[in-house]
Each structure stands twice: as structure tokens, then as C-alpha cells.
CSV table of C-alpha atoms (C1' of nucleotides) in Angstrom, one decimal:
chain,number,residue,atom,x,y,z
Z,1,MET,CA,112.7,125.2,96.0
Z,2,ASP,CA,111.9,121.4,96.5
Z,3,ILE,CA,109.2,122.5,99.1
Z,4,LEU,CA,107.7,124.5,96.1
Z,5,THR,CA,107.8,121.9,93.5
Z,6,ALA,CA,106.2,119.6,95.9
Z,7,LEU,CA,103.6,122.1,96.7
Z,8,PHE,CA,102.8,122.9,92.8
Z,9,LYS,CA,102.6,119.0,92.2
Z,10,ALA,CA,100.2,118.5,94.9
Z,11,LEU,CA,98.0,121.3,93.2
Z,12,SER,CA,98.6,120.0,89.6
Z,13,ASP,CA,96.0,117.4,90.0
Z,14,ARG,CA,92.5,118.0,89.4
Z,15,ASN,CA,90.9,116.0,92.0
Z,16,ARG,CA,93.3,117.4,94.6
Z,17,LEU,CA,92.3,120.9,93.5
Z,18,ARG,CA,88.8,119.9,93.9
Z,19,ILE,CA,89.5,118.7,97.4
Z,20,VAL,CA,91.5,121.8,98.3
Z,21,SER,CA,88.6,124.0,96.9
Z,22,ALA,CA,86.1,122.0,99.0
Z,23,LEU,CA,88.2,122.5,102.2
Z,24,LEU,CA,88.3,126.3,101.4
Z,25,LYS,CA,84.6,126.5,101.5
Z,26,HIS,CA,83.8,123.9,104.4
Z,27,ASP,CA,86.6,124.4,106.7
Z,28,GLU,CA,86.7,120.7,107.8
Z,29,LEU,CA,85.8,117.6,105.9
Z,30,CYS,CA,86.1,114.0,106.7
Z,31,ALA,CA,87.6,111.4,104.2
Z,32,CYS,CA,84.5,109.9,103.4
Z,33,GLN,CA,82.8,113.3,102.4
Z,34,LEU,CA,85.9,114.1,100.1
Z,35,THR,CA,85.6,110.2,98.8
Z,36,GLU,CA,82.0,110.9,97.7
Z,37,LEU,CA,82.7,114.3,96.2
Z,38,ILE,CA,85.5,113.2,93.7
Z,39,HIS,CA,84.0,109.8,93.3
Z,40,VAL,CA,87.1,107.5,93.6
Z,41,THR,CA,87.7,104.7,96.1
Z,42,GLY,CA,88.6,105.5,99.8
Z,43,ALA,CA,92.1,104.2,99.0
Z,44,THR,CA,92.6,106.5,96.2
Z,45,ALA,CA,91.1,109.4,98.1
Z,46,SER,CA,93.6,108.5,101.1
Z,47,ARG,CA,96.5,108.9,98.9
Z,48,HIS,CA,95.4,112.2,97.6
Z,49,MET,CA,95.0,113.2,101.1
Z,50,GLY,CA,98.6,112.3,101.8
Z,51,VAL,CA,99.9,114.0,99.0
Z,52,LEU,CA,98.3,117.2,100.2
Z,53,ILE,CA,99.5,116.8,103.9
Z,54,SER,CA,103.1,116.3,102.9
Z,55,SER,CA,102.8,119.3,100.7
Z,56,GLY,CA,102.1,121.2,104.1
Z,57,LEU,CA,98.9,122.4,102.8
Z,58,VAL,CA,96.5,120.6,104.5
Z,59,ASP,CA,96.3,119.0,108.1
Z,60,SER,CA,94.3,116.1,109.4
Z,61,ARG,CA,92.7,115.2,113.0
Z,62,LYS,CA,91.5,111.9,113.8
Z,63,ASP,CA,88.2,111.8,115.8
Z,64,GLY,CA,87.0,108.2,116.8
Z,65,ARG,CA,86.9,106.4,113.5
Z,66,TRP,CA,86.7,109.6,111.3
Z,67,VAL,CA,89.7,111.4,110.1
Z,68,TYR,CA,88.8,115.3,109.4
Z,69,TYR,CA,91.0,117.3,107.1
Z,70,ARG,CA,91.5,121.3,106.7
Z,71,ILE,CA,93.4,123.8,105.1
Z,72,ARG,CA,96.6,124.6,107.1
Z,73,ARG,CA,95.8,128.6,107.0
Z,74,GLU,CA,98.1,129.3,109.7
Z,75,GLN,CA,100.8,128.5,107.3
Z,76,ALA,CA,101.5,132.3,106.7
Z,77,ASP,CA,103.8,131.5,103.7
Z,78,PHE,CA,101.0,129.9,101.8
Z,79,GLY,CA,98.4,132.4,102.7
Z,80,VAL,CA,98.8,134.4,99.4
Z,81,LEU,CA,98.8,131.5,97.2
Z,82,ILE,CA,95.5,130.0,99.0
Z,83,GLY,CA,93.9,133.2,98.6
Z,84,TRP,CA,94.7,133.5,94.8
Z,85,ILE,CA,93.8,130.0,94.2
Z,86,GLU,CA,90.4,130.7,95.9
Z,87,SER,CA,90.0,133.9,93.6
Z,88,GLN,CA,90.8,132.0,90.5
Z,89,LEU,CA,88.4,128.9,91.3
Z,90,SER,CA,85.5,131.3,92.5
Z,91,HIS,CA,83.5,131.2,89.2
Z,92,ASP,CA,84.9,127.7,87.8
Z,93,PRO,CA,81.8,125.9,86.4
Z,94,GLY,CA,83.3,122.4,87.8
Z,95,ILE,CA,84.0,124.0,91.3
Z,96,GLU,CA,80.7,125.5,91.5
Z,97,HIS,CA,79.1,122.1,90.6
Z,98,ASP,CA,81.2,120.5,93.4
Z,99,ALA,CA,79.8,123.1,95.8
Z,100,LYS,CA,76.1,121.9,95.2
Z,101,THR,CA,77.1,118.4,95.5
Z,102,LEU,CA,79.1,119.4,98.7
Z,103,ASP,CA,75.8,120.7,100.1
Z,104,ASP,CA,74.2,117.5,99.7
Z,105,ILE,CA,77.1,115.6,101.1
Z,106,THR,CA,77.2,117.9,104.3
Z,107,SER,CA,73.6,117.8,104.7
Z,108,CYS,CA,74.1,114.2,106.4
Z,109,GLU,CA,76.3,113.1,109.0
Z,110,PRO,CA,79.6,111.4,108.1
Z,111,GLU,CA,77.9,108.3,109.7
Z,112,ASP,CA,75.0,108.3,107.3
Z,113,LEU,CA,77.1,109.1,104.5
Z,114,CYS,CA,79.4,106.2,105.0
Z,115,ARG,CA,76.3,104.0,105.3
Z,116,LYS,CA,75.0,105.3,101.9
Z,117,GLN,CA,78.3,104.6,100.4
Z,118,ARG,CA,77.9,100.8,101.5
Z,119,GLY,CA,74.6,101.2,99.6
Z,120,ASP,CA,72.1,101.8,102.1
Z,121,GLU,CA,70.3,104.6,100.6
Z,122,CYS,CA,69.7,106.9,103.5
Z,123,CYS,CA,70.8,110.4,102.7
Z,124,PRO,CA,68.5,113.2,101.2
Z,125,LYS,CA,69.3,112.2,97.3
Z,126,LYS,CA,70.4,115.0,94.9
L,1,MET,CA,90.4,124.4,86.5
L,2,ASP,CA,92.1,122.9,83.6
L,3,ILE,CA,94.0,125.9,83.2
L,4,LEU,CA,95.0,126.3,86.9
L,5,THR,CA,96.2,122.4,86.9
L,6,ALA,CA,98.3,122.8,83.8
L,7,LEU,CA,99.9,126.0,85.2
L,8,PHE,CA,100.7,124.1,88.5
L,9,LYS,CA,102.0,121.1,86.3
L,10,ALA,CA,104.0,123.5,84.7
L,11,LEU,CA,105.6,124.7,87.8
L,12,SER,CA,106.0,121.6,89.8
L,13,ASP,CA,109.1,120.7,88.0
L,14,ARG,CA,112.6,121.8,89.4
L,15,ASN,CA,114.2,122.7,86.0
L,16,ARG,CA,111.1,124.6,84.9
L,17,LEU,CA,111.2,126.5,88.3
L,18,ARG,CA,114.8,127.2,87.8
L,19,ILE,CA,113.9,128.6,84.4
L,20,VAL,CA,111.0,130.6,85.6
L,21,SER,CA,113.2,132.2,88.1
L,22,ALA,CA,115.8,132.9,85.8
L,23,LEU,CA,113.5,134.8,83.4
L,24,LEU,CA,112.0,136.9,86.6
L,25,LYS,CA,115.6,138.1,86.9
L,26,HIS,CA,116.8,138.6,83.3
L,27,ASP,CA,113.4,139.5,81.7
L,28,GLU,CA,114.6,137.8,78.3
L,29,LEU,CA,116.9,134.9,77.9
L,30,CYS,CA,117.4,132.7,74.8
L,31,ALA,CA,117.0,129.1,74.5
L,32,CYS,CA,120.9,128.3,74.5
L,33,GLN,CA,121.2,130.5,77.6
L,34,LEU,CA,118.5,128.5,79.4
L,35,THR,CA,120.1,125.1,78.1
L,36,GLU,CA,123.1,126.1,79.6
L,37,LEU,CA,121.8,127.0,83.0
L,38,ILE,CA,119.7,124.0,83.4
L,39,HIS,CA,122.5,121.5,81.9
L,40,VAL,CA,120.5,119.6,79.8
L,41,THR,CA,120.3,118.7,75.9
L,42,GLY,CA,118.6,121.6,73.8
L,43,ALA,CA,115.9,119.3,73.0
L,44,THR,CA,114.9,118.6,76.7
L,45,ALA,CA,115.0,122.6,77.4
L,46,SER,CA,113.0,123.2,73.9
L,47,ARG,CA,110.4,120.7,75.6
L,48,HIS,CA,110.4,122.6,79.1
L,49,MET,CA,109.7,125.7,77.3
L,50,GLY,CA,107.0,124.2,75.5
L,51,VAL,CA,105.4,123.3,78.7
L,52,LEU,CA,105.9,126.9,80.0
L,53,ILE,CA,104.5,128.4,77.1
L,54,SER,CA,101.3,126.4,77.0
L,55,SER,CA,100.7,127.0,80.4
L,56,GLY,CA,100.5,130.5,79.4
L,57,LEU,CA,103.3,131.8,81.9
L,58,VAL,CA,105.8,132.3,79.1
L,59,ASP,CA,106.3,134.0,75.8
L,60,SER,CA,108.7,133.6,72.9
L,61,ARG,CA,110.1,135.6,70.2
L,62,LYS,CA,112.1,134.7,67.3
L,63,ASP,CA,114.9,136.6,66.3
L,64,GLY,CA,117.1,135.4,63.5
L,65,ARG,CA,118.2,131.9,64.6
L,66,TRP,CA,117.6,132.7,68.1
L,67,VAL,CA,114.4,132.3,70.4
L,68,TYR,CA,114.0,134.5,73.2
L,69,TYR,CA,111.7,133.8,75.9
L,70,ARG,CA,110.2,135.9,78.8
L,71,ILE,CA,107.5,135.9,81.6
L,72,ARG,CA,104.1,137.0,80.3
L,73,ARG,CA,103.8,139.9,83.0
L,74,GLU,CA,100.8,141.4,81.3
L,75,GLN,CA,98.7,138.1,82.0
L,76,ALA,CA,97.1,140.2,85.0
L,77,ASP,CA,95.6,136.9,86.5
L,78,PHE,CA,99.1,135.4,87.2
L,79,GLY,CA,100.7,138.8,88.6
L,80,VAL,CA,99.9,137.7,92.1
L,81,LEU,CA,101.3,134.3,91.8
L,82,ILE,CA,104.3,135.3,89.8
L,83,GLY,CA,105.1,137.8,92.8
L,84,TRP,CA,104.5,135.2,95.2
L,85,ILE,CA,106.9,132.7,93.6
L,86,GLU,CA,109.4,135.5,93.3
L,87,SER,CA,109.2,136.0,97.2
L,88,GLN,CA,109.4,132.4,97.9
L,89,LEU,CA,112.4,131.7,95.9
L,90,SER,CA,114.3,135.0,96.8
L,91,HIS,CA,116.4,133.2,99.4
L,92,ASP,CA,116.6,129.8,97.9
L,93,PRO,CA,120.2,128.5,97.7
L,94,GLY,CA,120.0,126.8,94.5
L,95,ILE,CA,118.3,129.8,93.0
L,96,GLU,CA,121.2,132.0,94.2
L,97,HIS,CA,123.5,129.7,92.9
L,98,ASP,CA,121.7,129.7,89.4
L,99,ALA,CA,122.0,133.5,89.6
L,100,LYS,CA,125.8,133.4,89.9
L,101,THR,CA,125.9,131.1,86.8
L,102,LEU,CA,123.5,133.3,84.9
L,103,ASP,CA,125.5,136.3,85.3
L,104,ASP,CA,128.5,134.4,83.7
L,105,ILE,CA,126.2,133.1,81.1
L,106,THR,CA,125.0,136.3,80.0
L,107,SER,CA,128.2,137.9,80.0
L,108,CYS,CA,128.9,136.9,76.6
L,109,GLU,CA,126.4,136.8,73.5
L,110,PRO,CA,124.5,133.9,72.6
L,111,GLU,CA,126.4,133.8,69.6
L,112,ASP,CA,129.7,133.0,71.7
L,113,LEU,CA,128.0,130.8,74.0
L,114,CYS,CA,126.6,128.6,71.6
L,115,ARG,CA,130.1,128.2,70.2
L,116,LYS,CA,131.2,127.4,73.6
L,117,GLN,CA,128.5,124.6,73.9
L,118,ARG,CA,129.9,123.0,70.7
L,119,GLY,CA,133.2,123.0,72.9
L,120,ASP,CA,135.2,126.2,71.3
L,121,GLU,CA,135.9,127.5,74.7
L,122,CYS,CA,135.3,131.3,74.3
L,123,CYS,CA,133.4,132.8,77.0
L,124,PRO,CA,134.8,133.7,80.5
L,125,LYS,CA,135.1,130.5,82.3
L,126,LYS,CA,133.8,129.9,85.9
J,1,DT,C1',86.3,89.3,123.6
J,2,DG,C1',84.9,89.5,119.0
J,3,DC,C1',82.7,91.7,115.0
J,4,DA,C1',81.9,95.7,112.0
J,5,DT,C1',83.6,99.6,109.9
J,6,DA,C1',86.6,104.0,108.4
J,7,DG,C1',90.9,104.8,106.9
J,8,DT,C1',95.9,103.6,105.6
J,9,DT,C1',99.3,100.5,103.0
J,10,DA,C1',100.9,97.4,99.7
J,11,DG,C1',101.0,95.6,95.3
J,12,DC,C1',99.7,96.0,90.7
J,13,DC,C1',98.9,98.1,85.9
J,14,DA,C1',98.4,101.8,82.6
J,15,DA,C1',99.1,106.5,81.4
J,16,DG,C1',102.0,110.5,81.6
J,17,DC,C1',106.8,112.5,81.9
J,18,DA,C1',111.6,113.8,81.7
J,19,DT,C1',115.4,112.9,79.4
J,20,DC,C1',118.3,111.2,75.8
J,21,DT,C1',119.7,110.5,70.6
J,22,DA,C1',118.5,111.1,66.0
J,23,DA,C1',116.0,113.5,62.4
J,24,DT,C1',114.0,117.6,60.8
J,25,DT,C1',113.1,122.7,60.0
J,26,DA,C1',114.4,127.5,59.3
J,27,DA,C1',117.7,131.0,59.4
J,28,DT,C1',122.6,132.5,58.4
J,29,DA,C1',126.7,132.7,56.1
J,30,DT,C1',130.1,131.0,52.6
W,1,DA,C1',123.3,127.1,46.0
W,2,DT,C1',125.3,124.7,49.9
W,3,DA,C1',126.8,124.3,54.2
W,4,DT,C1',126.2,125.5,59.1
W,5,DT,C1',123.7,125.7,62.8
W,6,DA,C1',119.8,127.2,66.5
W,7,DA,C1',115.7,125.1,67.7
W,8,DT,C1',112.1,122.2,67.5
W,9,DT,C1',109.9,117.3,66.6
W,10,DA,C1',109.8,112.1,66.7
W,11,DG,C1',111.0,108.2,68.7
W,12,DA,C1',112.8,105.1,72.6
W,13,DT,C1',113.4,104.6,77.4
W,14,DG,C1',113.2,104.5,82.4
W,15,DC,C1',110.5,106.6,86.2
W,16,DT,C1',106.7,108.7,88.3
W,17,DT,C1',102.1,108.7,89.4
W,18,DG,C1',96.6,108.0,89.6
W,19,DG,C1',93.5,104.5,89.7
W,20,DC,C1',92.2,99.8,91.1
W,21,DT,C1',91.6,95.6,94.6
W,22,DA,C1',92.9,93.5,98.7
W,23,DA,C1',95.1,93.3,102.9
W,24,DC,C1',96.1,95.6,107.4
W,25,DT,C1',95.3,98.9,111.2
W,26,DA,C1',92.6,101.0,114.5
W,27,DT,C1',88.4,102.4,116.6
W,28,DG,C1',83.6,101.8,118.4
W,29,DC,C1',79.9,98.7,119.5
W,30,DA,C1',77.3,94.1,121.1
DNA sequence: TGCATAGTTAGCCAAGCATCTAATTAATAT
DNA sequence: ATATTAATTAGATGCTTGGCTAACTATGCA
């Protein structure tokens, strides 16, 4: 039961739901990309990722300086739930808007994105 | 998206999940029965029911002095989710224990149960 | 070796929430 | 009508949480 409440708690935050939805579409995204998407500080994004990971829904992989996140689709128990969330959000206006933002975000390498986040202006804007 | 976060928030509390699970088994239960199950004051239980109702997951019906609650199974959108929760909790120790408690609780009429809650000792104990 | 930098952790604060008691509302029963 | 009572609402309190800044960790590069 506690596993379930933790899972629902992880999913009960707007920004975390946006992150989950983004990961459902892009399979693997790094911290800086998710930070850019939900528009919070890196520290806050990192905390959200921590919640999602300890709920068992998300997995992380470190590659050099970057950390990549993905949905743990192999968690068979969650498969039905994940599919249901995906269908519920498929026509959500906020999520659709995020999808467009994500296209821009993923159109440049994390390296460039991070430079942009420091104010260097490099990626195709909007 | 907000509908979804509200729904997950409603499900992210241990006592509310116990209530949902109870309603999945008994179809219809009144406030005093649910209060007895989760062992909180009537005011607290009432507040939990308010959260579940505004999430769209639960419906209420007034009958005289009593209020009965049920899962809104006709909400087609939630059907899959409800089924999934049901399967996830089917072998949960805490929920199984609640099921036994519920058998005792439902073995007497709400009227008698409420008298017992005032300390009158009437229902089959244990 | 030492600097730059992506991400996490720590510490803080304001908002939200679960719970309680007390007051209120709505229905029954005397 | 008046008292009783099931349920909700109001108000108070302590805990949790989402956000921030700042400090820390760890990785890559000069």
C-alpha cells in the first residue's frame, strides 16, 4: 500500500506529471533538458527526479557530466498505469504545448542547451 | 492535467486509499462505517470524503441522517485505473486486514454502529 | 594540477495538508 | 416544538512539500 501511495504522490504534482509525459515521448532526456522544460532551478528539478526515482517509475543513467532519465517500462506492474496516463494526457493542452517546447529543446545537444541556460544564446530560439 | 493531479493527490493518502479499497469491495458504505474503519474523527473522515468526491472518483447519496458513498464506476475514464488499483491492492496485508474489520463493521446496521461509536457497546465485538 | 561546470544535497521559507476540537447544519424522534 | 444526533464546516496546530539560494560532489578539459 505504501508503494502505491508513494507512486500516486509522485504523480500528484503538476511539474512531475509534465516530466513523466516528456519522458513518455522522448524515451531518454537529461537533467538540463527537463529543467528547461519545467522552468525551475536545477536543484528543484533534481529533487523532482529524486521523487520519481524513489517511486520506482523512473530510472537514471550517468554519462560523463550528464544524467539521463527514462521511464522504467520494464516494471511490468506499472505498465497498465503508464499506458493509462499516456492516454489521459494525449490531448491535454498543457502537455501538447510542452511537446512543442520539447522539440526545440531536443533540437540542440545538451552541451549547447546548458550553455544557453548560462545565457550564451546558441540554440534555435522558439 | 489538473484533473489528473487532483486524482493522484486524492489517491496519495494512505487512509483515502483504504477507503477506496473498502468501497471497491462493499459497493456502498456510510460515513460512520468508513470512520470506524480508518479510526479517525468523523470530521477527518468527512474531509477525506470531500477530497475523494471532488476528485471525481466517489459519489455520495444522502438517506435520512446517513450519507452513503460509492465509487463512480460509470466514470469510464477511470475504469482502467480503478481496475489497476484493485489488482495492486488485492494481496496487500493492510488491505486484507481492513477487509476483515469491514466484515465486522458491516455486520451491524449503521444505527447500531453509531451507537457503539458513542460508547454503547452493541455490535459483535472483535 | 587546477579550473569550469552538470547535478545533488543542505538549509531555509511559504503554502498545503492531515488531524483534532468546537461550532453548525440537517434530519429524526419524543 | 425541543432534544438528539449524523455529518459538515471552521479554526488551530504540527508536519510535509515545492520552491529558492548556496554549498558540495564529481566529471571533463586546459
